[in-house]
Amino acid sequence: MLPKNRVSTHPGEILLEEFLKPMGISITKAATAMGIHRVILSDTCHGRRDMSPRVCAIVAKATNTTVEFWLGLQSGHDASKYMLSQDGKTELSKVKKLEATAK
């Protein structure tokens, strides 16, 4: 369920706060272990870069989770950001619900 009054947590923040910090692993050490550039992982962990499907797959393998978990977090973040944006609110206010017609 997406929060209605705030943007959902960025998946990079979840990686940092729920996985790396409790394990005592620095971003630099994690990036090296994952085989990705430290700046990419740092930007992701600090919400400056979205988590691409490639990075989701790498993070999933490194954390013994699933790619679907990380993709779902990123999709939820993207959707909540859109729905709370002015463009999203304006666009969604114009959408009409589909209703079945009688045959």
Coordinates of C-alpha atoms in Angstrom, one line a residue:
M1 CA 0.0 0.0 0.0
L2 CA 1.4 3.4 -1.0
P3 CA 1.3 6.2 1.5
K4 CA -1.2 8.9 0.5
N5 CA 0.4 11.9 2.1
R6 CA 4.1 11.4 1.4
V7 CA 6.5 9.9 -1.1
S8 CA 7.3 6.3 -0.2
T9 CA 10.8 5.5 1.0
H10 CA 13.4 5.4 -1.7
P11 CA 14.8 1.8 -2.2
G12 CA 18.3 3.1 -1.8
E13 CA 17.5 4.4 1.7
I14 CA 16.1 1.0 2.6
L15 CA 19.3 -0.7 1.3
L16 CA 21.4 1.6 3.4
E17 CA 19.3 1.7 6.6
E18 CA 18.0 -1.9 6.7
F19 CA 20.8 -3.8 5.1
L20 CA 24.2 -2.1 4.9
K21 CA 24.3 -0.2 8.3
P22 CA 23.0 -3.1 10.4
M23 CA 25.6 -5.4 8.7
G24 CA 28.4 -2.8 9.4
I25 CA 29.2 -2.6 5.6
S26 CA 30.2 0.7 4.1
I27 CA 28.9 1.9 0.7
T28 CA 32.4 1.6 -0.7
K29 CA 32.8 -2.0 0.5
A30 CA 29.3 -3.0 -0.7
A31 CA 30.0 -1.4 -4.1
T32 CA 33.2 -3.3 -4.5
A33 CA 31.5 -6.6 -3.5
M34 CA 28.7 -5.9 -6.0
G35 CA 31.0 -4.9 -8.8
I36 CA 29.4 -1.5 -9.3
H37 CA 30.9 2.0 -9.1
R38 CA 30.8 3.5 -5.6
V39 CA 29.2 6.7 -6.9
I40 CA 26.3 4.8 -8.4
L41 CA 25.7 3.0 -5.1
S42 CA 26.2 6.1 -3.0
D43 CA 23.8 8.1 -5.2
T44 CA 21.3 5.3 -5.0
C45 CA 21.6 5.0 -1.2
H46 CA 21.1 8.7 -0.8
G47 CA 18.1 8.9 -3.1
R48 CA 19.8 10.9 -5.9
R49 CA 19.6 8.0 -8.4
D50 CA 16.7 5.6 -9.0
M51 CA 17.5 1.9 -8.7
S52 CA 17.6 0.5 -12.3
P53 CA 16.6 -3.1 -13.1
R54 CA 20.3 -3.9 -13.4
V55 CA 21.1 -2.5 -10.0
C56 CA 18.0 -4.2 -8.5
A57 CA 19.3 -7.5 -9.8
I58 CA 22.8 -6.9 -8.4
V59 CA 21.5 -5.7 -5.0
A60 CA 19.1 -8.7 -4.8
K61 CA 21.9 -11.2 -5.3
A62 CA 24.2 -9.4 -2.8
T63 CA 21.5 -9.2 -0.1
N64 CA 19.9 -12.6 -0.8
T65 CA 16.6 -11.0 -1.6
T66 CA 14.7 -10.9 -4.9
V67 CA 14.9 -8.6 -7.9
E68 CA 11.1 -8.2 -7.6
F69 CA 11.4 -6.9 -4.1
W70 CA 13.7 -4.0 -5.2
L71 CA 11.8 -3.3 -8.4
G72 CA 8.6 -3.2 -6.3
L73 CA 10.1 -0.6 -3.9
Q74 CA 11.3 1.5 -6.9
S75 CA 8.0 1.3 -8.6
G76 CA 6.1 2.3 -5.4
H77 CA 8.5 5.2 -4.9
D78 CA 8.0 6.3 -8.5
A79 CA 4.2 6.0 -8.3
S80 CA 3.9 7.9 -5.0
K81 CA 6.2 10.6 -6.3
Y82 CA 4.0 11.0 -9.4
M83 CA 0.7 10.9 -7.5
L84 CA 1.8 13.7 -5.1
S85 CA 3.3 15.9 -7.9
Q86 CA 1.2 18.8 -9.2
D87 CA 1.3 17.2 -12.7
G88 CA 0.0 13.9 -11.3
K89 CA -2.7 15.5 -9.3
T90 CA -3.9 17.6 -12.3
E91 CA -3.8 14.6 -14.7
L92 CA -5.5 12.2 -12.3
S93 CA -8.3 14.6 -11.5
K94 CA -9.3 14.5 -15.2
V95 CA -9.5 10.7 -15.4
K96 CA -12.9 9.1 -15.4
K97 CA -13.6 5.6 -14.1
L98 CA -14.5 2.9 -16.6
E99 CA -17.9 1.5 -16.2
A100 CA -19.3 -1.6 -17.8
T101 CA -22.1 -1.0 -20.3
A102 CA -25.2 -3.2 -20.5
K103 CA -25.3 -5.6 -23.4

